Coordinates of C-alpha atoms in Angstrom, one line a residue:
X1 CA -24.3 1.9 -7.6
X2 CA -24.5 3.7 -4.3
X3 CA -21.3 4.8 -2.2
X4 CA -20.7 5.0 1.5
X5 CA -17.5 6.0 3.4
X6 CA -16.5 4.4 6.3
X7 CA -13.8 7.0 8.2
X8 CA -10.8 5.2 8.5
X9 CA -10.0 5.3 11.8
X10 CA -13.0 3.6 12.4
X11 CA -11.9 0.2 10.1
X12 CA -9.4 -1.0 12.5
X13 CA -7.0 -1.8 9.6
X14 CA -5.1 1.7 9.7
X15 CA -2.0 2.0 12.0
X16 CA -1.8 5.3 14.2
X17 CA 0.4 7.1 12.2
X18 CA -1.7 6.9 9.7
X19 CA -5.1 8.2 11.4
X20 CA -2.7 10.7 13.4
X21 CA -1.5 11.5 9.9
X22 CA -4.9 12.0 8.3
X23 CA -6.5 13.9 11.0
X24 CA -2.9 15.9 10.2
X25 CA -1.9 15.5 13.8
X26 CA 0.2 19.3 14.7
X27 CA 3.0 17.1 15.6
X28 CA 3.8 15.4 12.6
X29 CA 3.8 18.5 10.9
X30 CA 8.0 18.5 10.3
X31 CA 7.7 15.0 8.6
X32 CA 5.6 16.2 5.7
X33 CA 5.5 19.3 3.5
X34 CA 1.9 20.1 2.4
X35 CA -0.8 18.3 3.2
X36 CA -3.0 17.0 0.3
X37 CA -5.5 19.8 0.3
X38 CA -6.8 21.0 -3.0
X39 CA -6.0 24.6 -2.5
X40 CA -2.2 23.3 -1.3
X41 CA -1.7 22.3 -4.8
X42 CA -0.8 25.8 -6.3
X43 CA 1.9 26.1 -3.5
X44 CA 3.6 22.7 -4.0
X45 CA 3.4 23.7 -8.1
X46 CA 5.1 26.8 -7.2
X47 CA 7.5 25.0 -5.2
X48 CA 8.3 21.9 -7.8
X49 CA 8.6 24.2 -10.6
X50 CA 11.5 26.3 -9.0
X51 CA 13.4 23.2 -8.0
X52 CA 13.1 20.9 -10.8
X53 CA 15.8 21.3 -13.7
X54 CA 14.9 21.5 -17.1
X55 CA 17.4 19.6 -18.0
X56 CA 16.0 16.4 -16.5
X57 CA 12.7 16.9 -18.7
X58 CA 14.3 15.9 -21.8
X59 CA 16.1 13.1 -20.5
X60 CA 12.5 12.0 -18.9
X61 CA 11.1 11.8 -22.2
X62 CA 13.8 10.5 -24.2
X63 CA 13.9 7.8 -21.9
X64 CA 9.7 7.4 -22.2
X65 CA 10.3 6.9 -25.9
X66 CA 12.4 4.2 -25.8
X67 CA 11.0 2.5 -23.3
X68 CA 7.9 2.7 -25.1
X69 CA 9.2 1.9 -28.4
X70 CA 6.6 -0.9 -29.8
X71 CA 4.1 -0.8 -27.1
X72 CA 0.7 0.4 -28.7
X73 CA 0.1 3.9 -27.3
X74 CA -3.1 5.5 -26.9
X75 CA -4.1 9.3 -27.7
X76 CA -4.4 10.3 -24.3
X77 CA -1.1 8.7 -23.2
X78 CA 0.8 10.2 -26.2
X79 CA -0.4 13.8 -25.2
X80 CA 0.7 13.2 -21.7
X81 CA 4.7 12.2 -22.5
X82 CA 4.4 15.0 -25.2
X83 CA 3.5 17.8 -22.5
X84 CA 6.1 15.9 -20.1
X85 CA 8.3 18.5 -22.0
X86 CA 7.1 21.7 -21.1
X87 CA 7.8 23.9 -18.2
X88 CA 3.8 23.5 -16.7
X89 CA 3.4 20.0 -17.1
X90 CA 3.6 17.5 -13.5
X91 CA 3.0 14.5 -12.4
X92 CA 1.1 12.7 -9.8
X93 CA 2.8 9.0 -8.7
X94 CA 1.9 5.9 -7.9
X95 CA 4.4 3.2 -7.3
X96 CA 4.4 -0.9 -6.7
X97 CA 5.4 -4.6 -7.4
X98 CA 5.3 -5.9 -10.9
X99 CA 2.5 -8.0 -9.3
X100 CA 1.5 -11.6 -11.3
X101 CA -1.5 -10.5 -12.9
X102 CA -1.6 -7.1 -10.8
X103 CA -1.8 -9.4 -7.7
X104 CA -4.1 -8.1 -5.1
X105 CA -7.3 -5.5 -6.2
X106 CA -5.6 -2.4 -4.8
X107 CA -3.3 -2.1 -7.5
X108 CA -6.3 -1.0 -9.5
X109 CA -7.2 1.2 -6.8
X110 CA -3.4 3.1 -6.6
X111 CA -3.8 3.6 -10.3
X112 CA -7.2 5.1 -10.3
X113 CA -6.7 7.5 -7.6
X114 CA -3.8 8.4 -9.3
X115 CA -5.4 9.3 -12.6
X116 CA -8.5 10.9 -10.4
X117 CA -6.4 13.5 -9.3
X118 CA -4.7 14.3 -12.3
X119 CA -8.0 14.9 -13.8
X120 CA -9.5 17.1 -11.0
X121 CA -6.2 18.8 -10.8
X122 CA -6.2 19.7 -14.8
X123 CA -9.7 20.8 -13.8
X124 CA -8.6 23.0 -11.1
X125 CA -5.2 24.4 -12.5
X126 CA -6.2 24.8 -16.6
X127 CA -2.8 26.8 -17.2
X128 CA -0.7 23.7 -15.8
X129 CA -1.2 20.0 -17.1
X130 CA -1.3 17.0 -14.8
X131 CA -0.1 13.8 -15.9
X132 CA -0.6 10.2 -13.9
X133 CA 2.6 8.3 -13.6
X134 CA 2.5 4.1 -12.6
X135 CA 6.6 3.7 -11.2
X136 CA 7.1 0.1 -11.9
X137 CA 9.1 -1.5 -9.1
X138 CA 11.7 -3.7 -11.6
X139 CA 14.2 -3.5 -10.1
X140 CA 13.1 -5.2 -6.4
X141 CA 13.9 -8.9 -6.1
X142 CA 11.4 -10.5 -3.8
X143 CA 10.2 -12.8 -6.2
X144 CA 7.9 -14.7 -3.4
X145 CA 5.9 -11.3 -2.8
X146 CA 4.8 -11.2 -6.4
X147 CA 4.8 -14.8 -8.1
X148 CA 1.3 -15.6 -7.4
X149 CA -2.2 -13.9 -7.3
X150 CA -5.8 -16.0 -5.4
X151 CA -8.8 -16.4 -7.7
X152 CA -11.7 -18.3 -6.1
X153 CA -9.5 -18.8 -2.9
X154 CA -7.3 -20.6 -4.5
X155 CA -3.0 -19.3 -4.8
X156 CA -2.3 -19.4 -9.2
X157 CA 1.4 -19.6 -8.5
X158 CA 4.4 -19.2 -10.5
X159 CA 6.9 -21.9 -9.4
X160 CA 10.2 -20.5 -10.6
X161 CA 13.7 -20.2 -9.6
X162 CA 14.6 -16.2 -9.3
X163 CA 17.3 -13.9 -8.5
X164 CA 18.1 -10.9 -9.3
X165 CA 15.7 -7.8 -9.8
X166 CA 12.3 -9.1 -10.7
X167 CA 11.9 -6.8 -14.2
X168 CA 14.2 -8.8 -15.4
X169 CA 13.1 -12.1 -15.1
X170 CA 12.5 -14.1 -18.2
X171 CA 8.6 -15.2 -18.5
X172 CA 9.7 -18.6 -19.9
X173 CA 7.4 -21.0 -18.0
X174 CA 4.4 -18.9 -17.7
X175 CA 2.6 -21.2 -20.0
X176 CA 2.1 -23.6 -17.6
X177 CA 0.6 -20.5 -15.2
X178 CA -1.4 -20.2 -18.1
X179 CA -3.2 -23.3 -18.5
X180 CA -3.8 -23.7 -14.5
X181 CA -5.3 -20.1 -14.5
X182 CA -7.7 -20.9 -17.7
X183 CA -9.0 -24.0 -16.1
X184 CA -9.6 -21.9 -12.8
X185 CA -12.0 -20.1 -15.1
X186 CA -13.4 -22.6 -17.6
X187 CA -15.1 -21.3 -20.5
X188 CA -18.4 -19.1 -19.4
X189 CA -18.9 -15.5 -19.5
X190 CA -16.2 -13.4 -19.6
X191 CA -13.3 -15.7 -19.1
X192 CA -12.0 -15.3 -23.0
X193 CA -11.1 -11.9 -22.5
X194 CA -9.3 -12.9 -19.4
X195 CA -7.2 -15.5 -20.9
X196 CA -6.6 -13.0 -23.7
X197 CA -5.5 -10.5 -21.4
X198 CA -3.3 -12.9 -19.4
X199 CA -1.6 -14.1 -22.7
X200 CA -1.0 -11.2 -24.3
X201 CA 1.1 -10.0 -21.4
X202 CA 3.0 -13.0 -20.1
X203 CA 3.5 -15.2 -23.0
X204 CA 3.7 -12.4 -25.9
X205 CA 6.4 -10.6 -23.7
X206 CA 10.1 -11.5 -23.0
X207 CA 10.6 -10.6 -19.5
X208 CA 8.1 -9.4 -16.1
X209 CA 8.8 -5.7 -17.0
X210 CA 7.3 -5.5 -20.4
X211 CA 4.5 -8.0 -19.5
X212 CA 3.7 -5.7 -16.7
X213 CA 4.2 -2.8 -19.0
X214 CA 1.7 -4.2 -22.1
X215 CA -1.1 -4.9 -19.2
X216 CA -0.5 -2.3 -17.0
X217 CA -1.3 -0.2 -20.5
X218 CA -3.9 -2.5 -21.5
X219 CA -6.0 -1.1 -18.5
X220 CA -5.4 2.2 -18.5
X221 CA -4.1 3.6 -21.6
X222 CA -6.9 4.9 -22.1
X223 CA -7.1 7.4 -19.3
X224 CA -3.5 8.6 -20.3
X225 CA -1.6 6.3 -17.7
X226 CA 2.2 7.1 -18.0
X227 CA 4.5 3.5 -16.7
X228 CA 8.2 4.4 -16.1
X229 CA 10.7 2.2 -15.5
X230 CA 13.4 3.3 -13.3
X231 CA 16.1 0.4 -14.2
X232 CA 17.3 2.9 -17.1
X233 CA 21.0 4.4 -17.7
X234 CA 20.0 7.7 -18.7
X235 CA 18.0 8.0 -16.1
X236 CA 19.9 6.9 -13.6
X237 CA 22.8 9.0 -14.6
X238 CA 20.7 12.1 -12.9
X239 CA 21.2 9.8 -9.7
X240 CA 24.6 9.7 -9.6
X241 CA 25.5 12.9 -7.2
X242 CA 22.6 11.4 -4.8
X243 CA 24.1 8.3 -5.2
X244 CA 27.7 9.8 -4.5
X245 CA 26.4 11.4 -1.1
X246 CA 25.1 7.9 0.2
X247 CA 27.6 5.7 -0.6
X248 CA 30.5 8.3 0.6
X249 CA 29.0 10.7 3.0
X250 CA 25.9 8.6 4.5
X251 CA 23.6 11.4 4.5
X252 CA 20.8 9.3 4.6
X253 CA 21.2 7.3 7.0
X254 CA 22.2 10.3 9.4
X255 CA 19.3 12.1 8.4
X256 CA 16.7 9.4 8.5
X257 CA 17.7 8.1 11.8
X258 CA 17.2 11.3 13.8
X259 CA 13.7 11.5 12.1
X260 CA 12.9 7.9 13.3
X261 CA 14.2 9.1 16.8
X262 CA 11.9 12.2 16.6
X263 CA 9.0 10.5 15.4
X264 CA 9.1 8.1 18.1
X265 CA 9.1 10.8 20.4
X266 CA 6.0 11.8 19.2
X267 CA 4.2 8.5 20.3
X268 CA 5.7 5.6 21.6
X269 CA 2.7 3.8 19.1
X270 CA 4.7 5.1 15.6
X271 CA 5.9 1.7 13.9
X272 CA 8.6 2.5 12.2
X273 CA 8.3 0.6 8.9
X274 CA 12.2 1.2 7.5
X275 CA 15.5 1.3 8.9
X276 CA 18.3 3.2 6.8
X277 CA 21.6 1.7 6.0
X278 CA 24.9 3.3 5.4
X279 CA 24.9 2.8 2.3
X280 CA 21.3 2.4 0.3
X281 CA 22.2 1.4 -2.9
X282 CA 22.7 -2.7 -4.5
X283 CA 25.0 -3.7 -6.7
X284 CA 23.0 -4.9 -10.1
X285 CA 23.5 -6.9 -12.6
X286 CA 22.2 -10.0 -14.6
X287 CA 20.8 -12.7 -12.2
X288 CA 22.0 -11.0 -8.7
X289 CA 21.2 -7.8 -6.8
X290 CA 23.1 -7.3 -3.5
X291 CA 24.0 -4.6 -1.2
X292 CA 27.0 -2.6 -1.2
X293 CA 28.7 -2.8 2.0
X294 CA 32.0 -0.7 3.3
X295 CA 34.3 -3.6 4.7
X296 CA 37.9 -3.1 5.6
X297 CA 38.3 -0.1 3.8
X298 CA 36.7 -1.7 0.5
X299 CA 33.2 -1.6 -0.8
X300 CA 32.6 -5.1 -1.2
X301 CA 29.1 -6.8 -2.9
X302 CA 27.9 -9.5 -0.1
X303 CA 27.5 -13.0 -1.1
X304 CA 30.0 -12.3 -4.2
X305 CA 33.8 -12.0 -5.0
X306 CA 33.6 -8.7 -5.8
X307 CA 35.1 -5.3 -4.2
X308 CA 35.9 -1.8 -5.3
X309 CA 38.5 1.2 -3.9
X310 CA 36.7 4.4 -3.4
X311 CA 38.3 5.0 -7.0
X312 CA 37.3 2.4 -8.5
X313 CA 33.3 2.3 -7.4
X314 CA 33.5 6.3 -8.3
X315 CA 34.6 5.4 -11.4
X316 CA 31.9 2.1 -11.9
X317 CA 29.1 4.5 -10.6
X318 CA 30.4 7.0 -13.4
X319 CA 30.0 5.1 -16.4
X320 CA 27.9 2.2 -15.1
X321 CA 25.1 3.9 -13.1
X322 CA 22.6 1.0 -14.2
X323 CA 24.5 -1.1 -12.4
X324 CA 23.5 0.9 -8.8
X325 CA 19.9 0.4 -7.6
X326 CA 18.9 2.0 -4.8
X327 CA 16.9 0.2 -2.2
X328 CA 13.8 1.6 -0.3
X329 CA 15.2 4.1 1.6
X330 CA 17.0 5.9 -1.8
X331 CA 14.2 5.0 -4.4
X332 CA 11.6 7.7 -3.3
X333 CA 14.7 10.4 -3.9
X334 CA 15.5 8.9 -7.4
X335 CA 11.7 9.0 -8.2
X336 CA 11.6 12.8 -7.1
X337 CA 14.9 13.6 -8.8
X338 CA 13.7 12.4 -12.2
X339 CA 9.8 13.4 -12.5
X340 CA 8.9 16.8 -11.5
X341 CA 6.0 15.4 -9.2
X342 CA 4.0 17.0 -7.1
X343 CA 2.4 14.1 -5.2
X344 CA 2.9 10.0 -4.6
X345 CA -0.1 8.6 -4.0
X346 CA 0.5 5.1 -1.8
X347 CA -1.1 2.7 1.2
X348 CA -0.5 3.1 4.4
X349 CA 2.6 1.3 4.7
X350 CA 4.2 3.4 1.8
X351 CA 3.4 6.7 3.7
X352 CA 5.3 5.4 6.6
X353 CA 7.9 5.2 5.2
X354 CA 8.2 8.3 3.3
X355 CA 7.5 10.1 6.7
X356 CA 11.3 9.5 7.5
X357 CA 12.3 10.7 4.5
X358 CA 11.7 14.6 4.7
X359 CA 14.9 15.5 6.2
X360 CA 17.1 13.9 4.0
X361 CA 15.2 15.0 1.3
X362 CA 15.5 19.1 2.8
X363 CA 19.7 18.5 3.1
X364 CA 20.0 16.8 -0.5
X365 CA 17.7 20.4 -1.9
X366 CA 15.0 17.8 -3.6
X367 CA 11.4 19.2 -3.0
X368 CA 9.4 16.8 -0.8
X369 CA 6.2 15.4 -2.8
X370 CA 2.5 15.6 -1.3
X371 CA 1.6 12.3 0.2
X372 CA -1.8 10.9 -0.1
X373 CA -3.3 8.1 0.9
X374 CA -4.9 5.8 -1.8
X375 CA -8.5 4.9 -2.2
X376 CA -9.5 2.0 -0.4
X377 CA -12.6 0.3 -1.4
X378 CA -15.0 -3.0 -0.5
X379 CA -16.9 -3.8 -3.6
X380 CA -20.5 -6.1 -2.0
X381 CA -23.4 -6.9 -3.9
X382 CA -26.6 -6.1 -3.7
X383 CA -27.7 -9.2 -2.7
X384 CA -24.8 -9.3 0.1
X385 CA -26.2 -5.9 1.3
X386 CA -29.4 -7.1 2.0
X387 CA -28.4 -9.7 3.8
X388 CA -26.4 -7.7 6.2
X389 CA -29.6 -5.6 6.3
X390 CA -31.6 -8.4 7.3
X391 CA -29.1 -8.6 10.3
X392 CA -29.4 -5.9 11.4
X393 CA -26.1 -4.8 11.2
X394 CA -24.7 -1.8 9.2
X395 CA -21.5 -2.8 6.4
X396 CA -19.2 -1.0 8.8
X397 CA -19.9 -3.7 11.6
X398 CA -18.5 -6.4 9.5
X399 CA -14.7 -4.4 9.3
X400 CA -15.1 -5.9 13.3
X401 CA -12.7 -8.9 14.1
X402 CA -14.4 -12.2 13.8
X403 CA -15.0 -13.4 17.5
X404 CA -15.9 -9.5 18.1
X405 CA -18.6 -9.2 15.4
X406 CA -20.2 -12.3 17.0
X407 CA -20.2 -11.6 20.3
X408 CA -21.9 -8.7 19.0
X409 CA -24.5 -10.0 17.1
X410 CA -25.4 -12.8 19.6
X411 CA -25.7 -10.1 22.7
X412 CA -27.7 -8.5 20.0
X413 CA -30.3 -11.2 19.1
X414 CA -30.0 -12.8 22.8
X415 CA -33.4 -13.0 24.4
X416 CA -31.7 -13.0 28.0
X417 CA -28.9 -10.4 28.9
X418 CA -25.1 -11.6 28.4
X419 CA -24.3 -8.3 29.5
X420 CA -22.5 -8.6 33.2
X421 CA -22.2 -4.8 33.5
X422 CA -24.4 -4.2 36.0
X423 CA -23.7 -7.0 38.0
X424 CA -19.8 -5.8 38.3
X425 CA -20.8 -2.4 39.1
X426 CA -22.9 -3.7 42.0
X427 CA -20.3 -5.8 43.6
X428 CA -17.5 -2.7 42.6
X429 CA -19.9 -0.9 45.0
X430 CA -19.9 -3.6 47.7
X431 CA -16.8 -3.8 47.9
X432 CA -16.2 0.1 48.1
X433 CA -17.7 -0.1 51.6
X434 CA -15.4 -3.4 52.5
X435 CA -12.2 -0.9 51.9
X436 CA -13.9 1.8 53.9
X437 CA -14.2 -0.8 57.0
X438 CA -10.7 -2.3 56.5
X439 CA -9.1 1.4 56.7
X440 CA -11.0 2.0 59.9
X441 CA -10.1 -0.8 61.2
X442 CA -7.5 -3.0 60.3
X443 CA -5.8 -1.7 57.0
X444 CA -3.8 -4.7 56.8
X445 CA -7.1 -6.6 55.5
X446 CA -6.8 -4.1 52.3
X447 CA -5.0 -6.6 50.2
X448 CA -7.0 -9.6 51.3
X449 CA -10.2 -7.6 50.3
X450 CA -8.5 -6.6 46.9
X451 CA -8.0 -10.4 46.4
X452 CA -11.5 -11.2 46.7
X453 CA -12.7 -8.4 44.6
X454 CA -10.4 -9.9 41.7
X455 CA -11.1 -13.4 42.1
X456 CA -14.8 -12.6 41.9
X457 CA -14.7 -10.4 38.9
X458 CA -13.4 -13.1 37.6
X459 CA -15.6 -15.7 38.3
X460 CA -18.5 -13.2 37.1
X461 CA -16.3 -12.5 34.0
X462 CA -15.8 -16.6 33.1
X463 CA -20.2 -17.1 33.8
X464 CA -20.1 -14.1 30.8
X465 CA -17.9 -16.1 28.6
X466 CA -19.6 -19.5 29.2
X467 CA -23.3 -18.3 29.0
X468 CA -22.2 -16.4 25.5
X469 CA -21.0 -19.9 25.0
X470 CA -24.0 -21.6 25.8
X471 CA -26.3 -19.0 23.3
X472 CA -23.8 -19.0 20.5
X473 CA -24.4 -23.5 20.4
X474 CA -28.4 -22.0 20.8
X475 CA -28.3 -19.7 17.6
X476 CA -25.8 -21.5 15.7
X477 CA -27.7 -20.7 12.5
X478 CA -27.5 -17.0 12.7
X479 CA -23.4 -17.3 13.8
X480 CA -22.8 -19.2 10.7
X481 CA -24.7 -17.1 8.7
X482 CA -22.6 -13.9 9.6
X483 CA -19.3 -15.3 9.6
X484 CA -20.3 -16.7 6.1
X485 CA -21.0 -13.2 5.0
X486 CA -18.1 -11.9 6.5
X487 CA -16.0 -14.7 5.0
X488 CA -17.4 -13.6 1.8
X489 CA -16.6 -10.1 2.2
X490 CA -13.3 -10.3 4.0
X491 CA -11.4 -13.4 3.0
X492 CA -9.1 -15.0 5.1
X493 CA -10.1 -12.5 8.0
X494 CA -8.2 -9.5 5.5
X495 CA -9.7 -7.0 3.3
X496 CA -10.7 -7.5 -0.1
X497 CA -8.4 -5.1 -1.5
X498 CA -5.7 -7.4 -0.5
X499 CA -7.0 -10.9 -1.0
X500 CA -9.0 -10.9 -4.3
X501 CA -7.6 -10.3 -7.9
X502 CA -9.7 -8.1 -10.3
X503 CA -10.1 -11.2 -12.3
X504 CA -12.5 -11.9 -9.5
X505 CA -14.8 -9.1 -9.8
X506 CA -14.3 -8.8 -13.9
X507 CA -16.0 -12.3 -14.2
X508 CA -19.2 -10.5 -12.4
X509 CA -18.6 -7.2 -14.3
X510 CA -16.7 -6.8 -17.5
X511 CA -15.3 -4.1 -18.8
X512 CA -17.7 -1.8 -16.7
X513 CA -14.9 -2.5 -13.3
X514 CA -12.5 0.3 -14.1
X515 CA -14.8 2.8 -15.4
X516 CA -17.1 2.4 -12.1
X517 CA -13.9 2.8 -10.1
X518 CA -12.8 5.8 -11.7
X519 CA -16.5 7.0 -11.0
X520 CA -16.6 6.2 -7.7
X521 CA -13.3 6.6 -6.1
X522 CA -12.4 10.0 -4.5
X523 CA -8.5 10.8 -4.1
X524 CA -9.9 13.2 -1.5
X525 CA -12.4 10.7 -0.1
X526 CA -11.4 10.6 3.9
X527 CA -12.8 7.4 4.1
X528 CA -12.6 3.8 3.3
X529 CA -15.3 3.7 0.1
X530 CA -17.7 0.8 0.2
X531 CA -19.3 0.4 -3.3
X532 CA -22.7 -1.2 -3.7
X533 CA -22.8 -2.6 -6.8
X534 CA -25.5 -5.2 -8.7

């Protein structure tokens, strides 16, 4: 196995923030705390440990052992909710969707980072232990975003009626997911361990959060993977003063909207990738999971009957705190409050997001985790690698768009020059002289002349595209053959990493995936990793 590293910025599929992030842009220093250097670590440890009550610990691992009760645990995982209880044990998070079958590869990829840099931490810091922490998302309720996964480019779907949050959800009716997924396999190789793996999780397991739970542990356990679920009473009872703050003072939403304002006055290019509400939190219970509004002096539940005096929602929130679930603006706070984490490891969309959130995390007196960005990887064969070898192109040309990576390759291989450069500098240069004439004589001619100039760049410009055209018909066989291998490589014009399950790539390899990707994959890698493999 051999490993390059393709800088990110360089891929294309990276927003600004992100490269302005990772090149830790001066500017952007107010939205994070430390960046994640290994010699910030003992700073942020420093930090964490002063802020995070003790308190919290033992409700953390109460609330680990009973959301673990009959789940097989493995030695390494039991040591690391066992040293959740002292004083100089942390955590390193990842979070996302309770995925059908994990969904798309870089779920794998968040989870090995994760545990990467617990291990090189524990390395680095021997008098501290570090301890990798999978945040299951149960309680979201976009069912569409997670009812389905592609194997062989084709969408293994679970067609189900849903509402509420997703953790929930009964996995009656997976059976017949089941039975279209083994057929998608057949019956060579490796596809018995599959099918194991599949029904083991959805059909021995009553709802999506335990299913998730058994297979998220299946992988992993034996690296010492921690899962925690967040839709949990006792845990949420440390939210309720946070929660208080939202729903009655709005500090959020003030917070967070003067950090989206100063962030876009740092480039106009900054997407912002969440809005705050006034209030962040839903109302949850069985089968429904709605906001919380404030509506003629009530807080009412949209789309249902149901509203609350300020009393009376203090006094739900008290003894009911399961029943409040904070949305994506609130969750990275609840995940802070509860684990005493030094770092969330996410994608580039994640980090976004958590750039507005350092404010409101500085007025509420939570300590703001390291954010890092998670490995990103493209897995190509041998085979495939030789074939982009033969050409002539490096692996980083094929991250190009499509019609780009053509043009390129045809100009490339061309036997006559599609390159009108020259040709457009001479007659820039031509008409140079034109302007000179027209100001010393008539400048009223300047427009006509600029007129010309334009209409004939054109015309050069539209001879470019049709002789490219005319030579792309001509070598047909090597355009086909390159957007075949690109195809391959970067299915429906996406990455990989968000396109293929591991089911995919555990046909070719077995049980020798994970370990290579913990082998391979740097947390502190500054580029997109593409892994040769045989």
């Amino acid at each position: 196995m051999e490993v390059e590293c393709i800088p990110f910025k360089e891929t294309g599929y990276f927003s600004q923030l992100i490269c302005d992030y990772l090149d830790q842009k001066k500017d952007l220093s107010p939205f994070f705390n430390r960046y994640p250097l290994p010699e910030n670590f003992e700073d942020q440890i420093t930090e964490k440990a002063a802020n995070y009550p003790k308190a919290h610990r033992k409700v953390l691992v109460n609330a680990l052992k009973q959301q673990y009760q009959g789940v097989e645990i493995s030695k390494a995982t039991q040591k690391n909710m066992d040293t959740l209880s002292k004083e100089t044990t942390f955590t390193v998070v990842t979070g996302h969707q309770l995925n059908l079958f994990t969904g798309p590869l870089y779920f794998l990829y968040k989870i090995v980072s994760t545990i990467n840099l617990t291990k090189q931490l524990n390395e680095k810091h021997p008098k501290n232990h570090f301890v990798p922490v999978y945040w299951m998302a149960t309680e979201d309720h976009d069912f569409e975003e997670i009812n389905y996964f592609n194997l062989h480019g084709k969408k293994v779907l679970w067609n189900k009626k849903a509402s509420g949050a997703v953790g929930r959800l009964s996995t009656e009716g997976l059976e017949d997911v089941f039975e279209i997924f083994s057929a998608e396999l057949g019956n060579l190789g490796l596809t018995d361990n599959l099918k194991e793996l599949f029904k083991k999780a959805y059909l021995e397991h009553p709802n999506l959060a335990e299913a998730t739970r058994y297979l998220a542990n299946a992988l992993f356990g034996n690296e010492g993977l921690v899962i925690v679920d967040g839709d949990d009473k006792s845990l949420k009872e440390l939210l309720i003063p946070y929660a208080k703050k939202d729903i009655l003072e709005h500090t959020p939403y003030g917070k967070i909207s003067e950090t989206i304002e100063s962030l876009q006055g740092v480039s106009s290019d900054y997407n912002i990738q969440v809005n705050p509400r006034e209030i962040n939190y839903f109302y949850l219970k069985e089968g429904f999971r709605e906001r919380i509004i404030l509506k003629k002096g009530k807080y009412h539940v949209i789309n249902t009957h149901i509203d609350f005096t300020k009393e009376e929602l203090l006094k739900e929130l008290d003894e009911h705190p399961e029943r409040f679930s904070p949305n994506v603006v609130a969750r990275p706070l609840y995940q802070e409050v509860i684990l005493p984490n030094l770092c969330y490891i996410g994608g580039g969309g994640e980090l976004a997001y958590w750039l507005e959130l350092k404010s409101y995390f500085d007025e509420v007196g939570v300590t703001f985790p390291m954010l890092m960005l998670r490995n990103s990887a493209l897995l190509i064969t041998e085979k495939q690698f030789e074939k982009v070898e033969k050409m002539g192109l490096k692996v980083s040309h094929l991250f190009m768009k499509q019609h780009s990576l053509i043009n390129k390759k045809i100009r490339d291989i061309s036997n006559i020059d599609i390159d009108f450069s020259p040709q457009k500098q001479l007659l820039e240069e031509q008409f140079q002289h034109m302007y000179e004439l027209a100001e010393q004589t008539d400048k009223s001619f300047l427009g006509a002349v600029k007129a010309q100039e334009v209409k004939q760049k054109k015309g050069l410009d539209a001879l470019e595209k049709r002789l490219l055209r005319a030579q792309k018909r001509k070598l047909k066989d090597h355009v086909v053959r390159l957007t075949d291998l690109q195809n391959e490589l970067f299915p429906n014009q996406s990455l990989q990493e968000r396109q293929l399950n591991f089911s995919e790539i555990y046909l070719e390899m077995g049980e020798d995936l994970i370990p290579l990707l913990l082998d391979a994959l740097d947390p502190f890698s500054k580029g997109f990793t593409v892994l040769r493999r045989n």
